[in-house]
JSON list of C-alpha atoms and ligand atoms in Angstrom, two decimals:
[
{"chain": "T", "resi": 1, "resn": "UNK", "atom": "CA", "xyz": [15.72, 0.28, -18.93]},
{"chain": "T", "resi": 2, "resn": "UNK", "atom": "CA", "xyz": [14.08, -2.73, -16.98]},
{"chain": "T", "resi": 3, "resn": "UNK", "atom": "CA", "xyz": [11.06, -2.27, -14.97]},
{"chain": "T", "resi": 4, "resn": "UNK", "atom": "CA", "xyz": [9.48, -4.24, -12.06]},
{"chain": "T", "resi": 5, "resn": "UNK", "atom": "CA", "xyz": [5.77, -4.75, -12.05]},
{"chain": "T", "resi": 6, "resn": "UNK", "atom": "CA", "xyz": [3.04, -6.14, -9.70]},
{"chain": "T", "resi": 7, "resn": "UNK", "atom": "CA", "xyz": [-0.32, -5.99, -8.80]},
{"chain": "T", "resi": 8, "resn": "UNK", "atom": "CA", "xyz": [-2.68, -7.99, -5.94]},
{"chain": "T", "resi": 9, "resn": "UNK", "atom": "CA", "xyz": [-6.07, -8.88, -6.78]},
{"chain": "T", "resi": 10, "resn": "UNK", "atom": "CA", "xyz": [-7.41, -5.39, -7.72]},
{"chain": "T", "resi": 11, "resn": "UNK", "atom": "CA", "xyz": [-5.07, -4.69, -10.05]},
{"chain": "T", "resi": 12, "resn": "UNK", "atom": "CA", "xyz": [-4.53, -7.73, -12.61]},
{"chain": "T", "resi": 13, "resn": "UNK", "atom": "CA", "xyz": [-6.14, -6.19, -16.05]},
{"chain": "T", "resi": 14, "resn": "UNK", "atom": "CA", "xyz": [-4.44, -3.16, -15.92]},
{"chain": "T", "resi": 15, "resn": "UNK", "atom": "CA", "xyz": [-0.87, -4.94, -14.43]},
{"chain": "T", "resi": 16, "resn": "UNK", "atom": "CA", "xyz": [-1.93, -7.72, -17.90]},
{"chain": "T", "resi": 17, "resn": "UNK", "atom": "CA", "xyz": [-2.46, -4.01, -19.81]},
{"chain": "T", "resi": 18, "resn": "UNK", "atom": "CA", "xyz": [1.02, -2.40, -19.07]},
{"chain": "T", "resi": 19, "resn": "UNK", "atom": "CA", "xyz": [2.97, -5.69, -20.02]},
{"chain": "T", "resi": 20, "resn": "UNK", "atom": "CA", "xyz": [1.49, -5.29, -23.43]},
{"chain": "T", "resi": 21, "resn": "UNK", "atom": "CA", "xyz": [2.35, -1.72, -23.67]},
{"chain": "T", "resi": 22, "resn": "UNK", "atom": "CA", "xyz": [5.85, -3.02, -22.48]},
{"chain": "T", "resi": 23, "resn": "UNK", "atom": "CA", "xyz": [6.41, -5.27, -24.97]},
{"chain": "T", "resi": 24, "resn": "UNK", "atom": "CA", "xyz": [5.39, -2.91, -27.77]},
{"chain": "T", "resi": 25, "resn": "UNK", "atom": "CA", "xyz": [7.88, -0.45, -26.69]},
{"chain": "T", "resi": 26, "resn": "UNK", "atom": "CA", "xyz": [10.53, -2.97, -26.30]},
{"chain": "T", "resi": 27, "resn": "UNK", "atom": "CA", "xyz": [10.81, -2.03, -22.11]},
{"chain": "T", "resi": 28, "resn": "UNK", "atom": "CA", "xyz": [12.53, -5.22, -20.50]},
{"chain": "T", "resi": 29, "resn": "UNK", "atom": "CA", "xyz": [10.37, -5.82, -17.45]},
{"chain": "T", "resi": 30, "resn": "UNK", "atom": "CA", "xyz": [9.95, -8.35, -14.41]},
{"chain": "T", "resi": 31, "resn": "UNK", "atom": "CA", "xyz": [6.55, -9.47, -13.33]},
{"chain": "T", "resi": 32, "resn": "UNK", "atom": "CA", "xyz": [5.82, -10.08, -9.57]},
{"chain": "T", "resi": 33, "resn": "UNK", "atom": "CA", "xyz": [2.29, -11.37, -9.78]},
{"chain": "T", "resi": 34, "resn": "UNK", "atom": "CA", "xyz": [-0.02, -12.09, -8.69]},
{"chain": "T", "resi": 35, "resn": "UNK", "atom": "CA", "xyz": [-1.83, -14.45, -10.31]},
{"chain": "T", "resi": 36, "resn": "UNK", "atom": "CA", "xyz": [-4.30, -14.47, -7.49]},
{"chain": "T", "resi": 37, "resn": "UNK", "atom": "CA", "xyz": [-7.87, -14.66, -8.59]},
{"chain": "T", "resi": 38, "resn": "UNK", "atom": "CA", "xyz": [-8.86, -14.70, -4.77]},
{"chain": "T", "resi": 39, "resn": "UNK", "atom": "CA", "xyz": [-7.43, -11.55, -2.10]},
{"chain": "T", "resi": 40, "resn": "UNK", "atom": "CA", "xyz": [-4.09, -11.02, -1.47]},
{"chain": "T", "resi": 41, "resn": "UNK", "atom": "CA", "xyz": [-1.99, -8.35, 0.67]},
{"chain": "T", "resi": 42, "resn": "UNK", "atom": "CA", "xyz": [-0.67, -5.63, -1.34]},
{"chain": "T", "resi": 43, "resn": "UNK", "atom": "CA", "xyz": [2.22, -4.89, 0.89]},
{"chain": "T", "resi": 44, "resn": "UNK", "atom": "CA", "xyz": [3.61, -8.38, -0.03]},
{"chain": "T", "resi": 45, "resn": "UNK", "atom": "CA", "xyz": [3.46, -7.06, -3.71]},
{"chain": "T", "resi": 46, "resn": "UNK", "atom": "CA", "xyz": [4.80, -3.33, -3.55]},
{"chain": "T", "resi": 47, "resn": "UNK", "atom": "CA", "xyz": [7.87, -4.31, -1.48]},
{"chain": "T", "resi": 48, "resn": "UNK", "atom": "CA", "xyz": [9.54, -6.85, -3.79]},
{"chain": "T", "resi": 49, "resn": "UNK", "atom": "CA", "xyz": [9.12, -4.51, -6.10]},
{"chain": "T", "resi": 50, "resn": "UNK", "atom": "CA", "xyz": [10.12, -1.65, -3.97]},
{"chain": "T", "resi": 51, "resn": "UNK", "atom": "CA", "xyz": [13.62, -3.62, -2.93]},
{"chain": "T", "resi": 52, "resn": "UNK", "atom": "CA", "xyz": [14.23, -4.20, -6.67]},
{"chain": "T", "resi": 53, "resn": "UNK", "atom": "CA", "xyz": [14.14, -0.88, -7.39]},
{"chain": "T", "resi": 54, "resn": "UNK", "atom": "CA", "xyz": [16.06, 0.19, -4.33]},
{"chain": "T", "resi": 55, "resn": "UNK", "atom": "CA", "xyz": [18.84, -2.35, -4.99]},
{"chain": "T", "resi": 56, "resn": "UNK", "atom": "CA", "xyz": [19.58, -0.96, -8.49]},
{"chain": "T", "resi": 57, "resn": "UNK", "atom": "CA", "xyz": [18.14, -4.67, -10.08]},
{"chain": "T", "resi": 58, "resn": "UNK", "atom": "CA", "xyz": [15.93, -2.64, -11.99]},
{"chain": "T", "resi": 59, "resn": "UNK", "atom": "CA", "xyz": [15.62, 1.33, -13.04]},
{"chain": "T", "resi": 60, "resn": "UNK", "atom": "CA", "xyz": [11.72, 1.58, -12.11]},
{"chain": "T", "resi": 61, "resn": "UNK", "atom": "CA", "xyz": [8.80, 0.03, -10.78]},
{"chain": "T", "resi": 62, "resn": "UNK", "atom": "CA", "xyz": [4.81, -0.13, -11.31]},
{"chain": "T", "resi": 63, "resn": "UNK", "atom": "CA", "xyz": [2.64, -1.22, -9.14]},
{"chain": "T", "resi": 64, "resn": "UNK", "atom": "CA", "xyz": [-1.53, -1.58, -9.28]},
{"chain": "T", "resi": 65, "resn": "UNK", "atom": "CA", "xyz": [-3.94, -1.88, -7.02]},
{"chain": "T", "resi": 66, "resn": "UNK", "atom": "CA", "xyz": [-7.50, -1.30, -6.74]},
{"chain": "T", "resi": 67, "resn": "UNK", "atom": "CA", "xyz": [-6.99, 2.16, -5.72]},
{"chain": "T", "resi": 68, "resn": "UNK", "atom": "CA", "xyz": [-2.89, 2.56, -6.11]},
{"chain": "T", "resi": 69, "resn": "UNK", "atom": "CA", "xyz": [-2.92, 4.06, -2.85]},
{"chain": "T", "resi": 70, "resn": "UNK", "atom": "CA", "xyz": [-1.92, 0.86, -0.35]},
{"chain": "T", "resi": 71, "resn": "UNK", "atom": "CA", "xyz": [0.78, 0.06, -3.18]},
{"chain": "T", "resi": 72, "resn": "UNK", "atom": "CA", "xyz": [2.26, 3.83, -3.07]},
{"chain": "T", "resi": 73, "resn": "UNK", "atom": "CA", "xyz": [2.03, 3.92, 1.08]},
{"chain": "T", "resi": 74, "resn": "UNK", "atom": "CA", "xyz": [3.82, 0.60, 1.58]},
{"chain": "T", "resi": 75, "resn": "UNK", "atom": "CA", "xyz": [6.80, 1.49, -1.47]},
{"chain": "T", "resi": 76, "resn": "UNK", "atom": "CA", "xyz": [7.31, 4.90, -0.16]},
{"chain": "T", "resi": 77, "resn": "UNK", "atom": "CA", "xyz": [8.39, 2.87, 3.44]},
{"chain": "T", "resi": 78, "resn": "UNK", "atom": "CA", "xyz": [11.48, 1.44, 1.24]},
{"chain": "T", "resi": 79, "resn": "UNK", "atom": "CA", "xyz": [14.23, 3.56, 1.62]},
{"chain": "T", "resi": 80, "resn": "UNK", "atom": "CA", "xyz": [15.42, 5.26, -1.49]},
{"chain": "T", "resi": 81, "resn": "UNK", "atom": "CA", "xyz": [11.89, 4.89, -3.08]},
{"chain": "T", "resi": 82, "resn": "UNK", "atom": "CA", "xyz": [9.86, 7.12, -4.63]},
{"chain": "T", "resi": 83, "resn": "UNK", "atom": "CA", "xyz": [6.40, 6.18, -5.50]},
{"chain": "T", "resi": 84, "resn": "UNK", "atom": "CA", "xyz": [4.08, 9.01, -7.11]},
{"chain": "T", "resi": 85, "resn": "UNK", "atom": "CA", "xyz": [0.38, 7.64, -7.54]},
{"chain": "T", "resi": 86, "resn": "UNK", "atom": "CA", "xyz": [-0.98, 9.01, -10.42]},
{"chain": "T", "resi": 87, "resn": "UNK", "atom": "CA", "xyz": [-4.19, 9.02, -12.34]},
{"chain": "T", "resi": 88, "resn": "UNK", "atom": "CA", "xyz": [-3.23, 11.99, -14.92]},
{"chain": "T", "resi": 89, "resn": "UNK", "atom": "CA", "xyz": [-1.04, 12.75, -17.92]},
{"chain": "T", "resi": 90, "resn": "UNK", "atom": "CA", "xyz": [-0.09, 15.96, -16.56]},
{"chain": "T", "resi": 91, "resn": "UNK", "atom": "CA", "xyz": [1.05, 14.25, -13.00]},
{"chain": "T", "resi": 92, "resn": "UNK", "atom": "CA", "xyz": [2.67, 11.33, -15.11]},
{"chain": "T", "resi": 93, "resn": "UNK", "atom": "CA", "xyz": [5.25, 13.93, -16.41]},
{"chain": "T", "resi": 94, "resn": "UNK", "atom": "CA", "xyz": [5.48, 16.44, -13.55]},
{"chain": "T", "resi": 95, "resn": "UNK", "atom": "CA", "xyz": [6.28, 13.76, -11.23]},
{"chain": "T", "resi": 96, "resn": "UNK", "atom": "CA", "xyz": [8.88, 12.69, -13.49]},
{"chain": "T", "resi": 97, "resn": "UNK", "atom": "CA", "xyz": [10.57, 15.95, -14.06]},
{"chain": "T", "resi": 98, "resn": "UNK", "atom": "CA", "xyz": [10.06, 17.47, -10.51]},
{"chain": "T", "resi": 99, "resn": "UNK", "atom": "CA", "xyz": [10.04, 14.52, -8.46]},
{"chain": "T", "resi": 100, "resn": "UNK", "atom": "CA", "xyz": [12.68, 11.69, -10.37]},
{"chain": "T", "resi": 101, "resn": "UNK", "atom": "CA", "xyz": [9.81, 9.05, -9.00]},
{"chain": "T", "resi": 102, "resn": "UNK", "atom": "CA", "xyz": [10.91, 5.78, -9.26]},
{"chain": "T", "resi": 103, "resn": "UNK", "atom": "CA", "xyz": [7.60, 3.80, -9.15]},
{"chain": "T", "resi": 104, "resn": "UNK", "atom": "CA", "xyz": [4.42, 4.18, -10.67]},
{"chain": "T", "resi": 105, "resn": "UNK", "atom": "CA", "xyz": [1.36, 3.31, -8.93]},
{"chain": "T", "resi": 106, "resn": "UNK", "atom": "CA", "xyz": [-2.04, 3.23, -10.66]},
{"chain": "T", "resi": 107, "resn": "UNK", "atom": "CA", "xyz": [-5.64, 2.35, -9.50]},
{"chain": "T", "resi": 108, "resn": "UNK", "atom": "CA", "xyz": [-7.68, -0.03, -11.51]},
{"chain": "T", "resi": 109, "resn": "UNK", "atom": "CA", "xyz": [-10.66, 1.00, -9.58]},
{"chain": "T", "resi": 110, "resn": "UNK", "atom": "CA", "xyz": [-10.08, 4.64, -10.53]},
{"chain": "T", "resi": 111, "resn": "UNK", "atom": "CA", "xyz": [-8.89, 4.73, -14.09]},
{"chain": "T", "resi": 112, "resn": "UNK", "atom": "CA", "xyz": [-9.35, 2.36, -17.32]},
{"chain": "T", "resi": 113, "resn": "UNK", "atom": "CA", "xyz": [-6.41, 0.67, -19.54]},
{"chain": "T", "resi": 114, "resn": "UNK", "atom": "CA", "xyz": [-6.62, 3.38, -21.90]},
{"chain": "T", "resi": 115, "resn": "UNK", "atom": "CA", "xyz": [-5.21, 6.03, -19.54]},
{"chain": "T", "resi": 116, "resn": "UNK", "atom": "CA", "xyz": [-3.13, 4.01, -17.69]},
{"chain": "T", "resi": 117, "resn": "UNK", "atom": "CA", "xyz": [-0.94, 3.44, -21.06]},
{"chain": "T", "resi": 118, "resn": "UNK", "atom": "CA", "xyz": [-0.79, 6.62, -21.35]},
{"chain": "T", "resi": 119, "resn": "UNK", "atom": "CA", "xyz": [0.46, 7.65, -18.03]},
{"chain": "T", "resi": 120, "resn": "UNK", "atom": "CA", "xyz": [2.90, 4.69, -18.17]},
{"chain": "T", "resi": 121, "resn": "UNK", "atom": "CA", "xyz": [4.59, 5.72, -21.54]},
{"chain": "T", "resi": 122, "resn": "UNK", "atom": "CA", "xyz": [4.52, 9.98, -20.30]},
{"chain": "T", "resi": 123, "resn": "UNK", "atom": "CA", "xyz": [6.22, 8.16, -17.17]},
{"chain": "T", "resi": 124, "resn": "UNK", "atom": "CA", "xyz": [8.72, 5.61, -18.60]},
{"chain": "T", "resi": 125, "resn": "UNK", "atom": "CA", "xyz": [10.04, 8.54, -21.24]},
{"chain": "T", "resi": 126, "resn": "UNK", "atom": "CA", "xyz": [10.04, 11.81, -19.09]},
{"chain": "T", "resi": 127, "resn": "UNK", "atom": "CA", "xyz": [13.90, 12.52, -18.14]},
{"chain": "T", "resi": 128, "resn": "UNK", "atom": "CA", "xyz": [13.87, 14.32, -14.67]},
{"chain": "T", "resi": 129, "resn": "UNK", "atom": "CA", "xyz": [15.12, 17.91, -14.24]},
{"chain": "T", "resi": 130, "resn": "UNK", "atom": "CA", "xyz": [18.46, 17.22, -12.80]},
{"chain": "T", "resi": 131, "resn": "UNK", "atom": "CA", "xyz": [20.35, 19.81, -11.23]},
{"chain": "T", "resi": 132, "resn": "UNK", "atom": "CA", "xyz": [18.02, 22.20, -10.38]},
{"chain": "T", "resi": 133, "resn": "UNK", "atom": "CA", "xyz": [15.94, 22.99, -7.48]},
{"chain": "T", "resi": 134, "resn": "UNK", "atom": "CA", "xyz": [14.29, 20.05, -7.95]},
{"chain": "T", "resi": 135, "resn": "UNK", "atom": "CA", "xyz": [17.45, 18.43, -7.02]},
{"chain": "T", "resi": 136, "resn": "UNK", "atom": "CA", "xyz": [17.29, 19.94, -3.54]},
{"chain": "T", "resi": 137, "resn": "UNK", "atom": "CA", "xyz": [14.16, 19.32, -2.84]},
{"chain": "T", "resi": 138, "resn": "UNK", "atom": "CA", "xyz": [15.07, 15.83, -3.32]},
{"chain": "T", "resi": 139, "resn": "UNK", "atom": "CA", "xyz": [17.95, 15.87, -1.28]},
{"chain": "T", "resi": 140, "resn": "UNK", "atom": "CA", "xyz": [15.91, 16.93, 1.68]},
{"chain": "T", "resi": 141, "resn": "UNK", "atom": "CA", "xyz": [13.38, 14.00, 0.99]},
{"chain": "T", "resi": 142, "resn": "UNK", "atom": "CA", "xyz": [16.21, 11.51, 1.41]},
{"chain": "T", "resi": 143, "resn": "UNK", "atom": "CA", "xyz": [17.42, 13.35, 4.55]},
{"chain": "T", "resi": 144, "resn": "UNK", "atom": "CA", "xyz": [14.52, 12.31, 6.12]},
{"chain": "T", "resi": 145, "resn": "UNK", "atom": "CA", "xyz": [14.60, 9.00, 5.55]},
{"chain": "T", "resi": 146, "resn": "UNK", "atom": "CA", "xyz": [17.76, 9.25, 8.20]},
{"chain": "T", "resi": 147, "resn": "UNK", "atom": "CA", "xyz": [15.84, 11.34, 10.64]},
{"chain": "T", "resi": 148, "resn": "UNK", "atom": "CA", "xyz": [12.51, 8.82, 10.47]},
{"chain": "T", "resi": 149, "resn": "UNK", "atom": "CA", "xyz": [14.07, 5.97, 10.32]},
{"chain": "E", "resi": 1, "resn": "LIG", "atom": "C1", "xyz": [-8.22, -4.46, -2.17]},
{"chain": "E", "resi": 1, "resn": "LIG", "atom": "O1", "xyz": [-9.57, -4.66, -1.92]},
{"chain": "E", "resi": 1, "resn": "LIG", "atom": "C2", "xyz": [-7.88, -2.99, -2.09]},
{"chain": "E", "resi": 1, "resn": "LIG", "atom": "O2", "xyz": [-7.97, -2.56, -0.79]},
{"chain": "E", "resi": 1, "resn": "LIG", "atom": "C3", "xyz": [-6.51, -2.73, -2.66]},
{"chain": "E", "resi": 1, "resn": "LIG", "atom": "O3", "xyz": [-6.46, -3.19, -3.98]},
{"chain": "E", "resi": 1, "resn": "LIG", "atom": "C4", "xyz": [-6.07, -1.29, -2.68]},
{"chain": "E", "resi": 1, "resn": "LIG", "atom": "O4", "xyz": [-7.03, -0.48, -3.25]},
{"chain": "E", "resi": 1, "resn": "LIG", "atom": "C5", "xyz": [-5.58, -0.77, -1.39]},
{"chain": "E", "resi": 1, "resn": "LIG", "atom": "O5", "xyz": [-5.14, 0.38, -1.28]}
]
């Protein structure tokens, strides 16, 4: 698996936090910054990853922020994406095996480093439920992305 990860200003420790965790488990990854130390935008972060992801260049994508909530809104506009923000184990897995979410966002402002490993490795090794009802629920999620475009 390779995995896409970026952050703006609000999100560097945690984004520096993951890429260890990465490394220890051997997850190929791509990071997309920043390296900002003053503000940045986070849509300009979330959408090269977003793209990435939607293009098939890479299986998943993370993305922190100060809250993981501007990161999740502006993925979730790529089509084919989707971006669960979570700031639980139990979500980490659920959205995983209910939801086949292909980003991760996170909130440095809301959680520590200590959780958000956690929720990244639940994440990166929960297989999704495929071929259930789940699977139709998805399907309708995509439709929409035809009707609202
Ligand atoms: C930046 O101050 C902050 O707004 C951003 O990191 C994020 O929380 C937005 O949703």
């Amino acid at each position: 698996m390779k995995v896409a990860i970026a952050s703006d200003h609000g999100g560097i420790t945690i984004r520096k936090e993951i890429i260890s965790l990465l490394e220890e488990m051997n997850v190929d990854y791509i990071d997309l910054g920043c390296e900002c130390q003053s503000s940045v935008d986070y849509p300009d972060y979330a959408v090269p990853v977003a793209e990435m992801v939607a293009k098939g260049e890479v299986e998943r994508g993370i993305l922190v922020c100060g809250t993981g909530i501007g990161m999740s809104i502006a993925a979730n506009k790529v089509k084919g994406i989707r971006c669960a923000l979570v700031h639980d184990t139990f979500s980490a897995k659920a959205t995983r095996e209910h939801n086949n979410s292909n980003i991760l966002a996170m909130g440095e402002r809301v959680i520590g480093p200590g959780l958000a490993r956690d929720i990244t490795k639940i994440w990166l090794t929960t297989s999704f439920e495929e071929g259930g009802r789940h699977e139709n629920r998805i399907n309708k999620v995509t439709e929409l992305e035809m009707q609202y475009r």
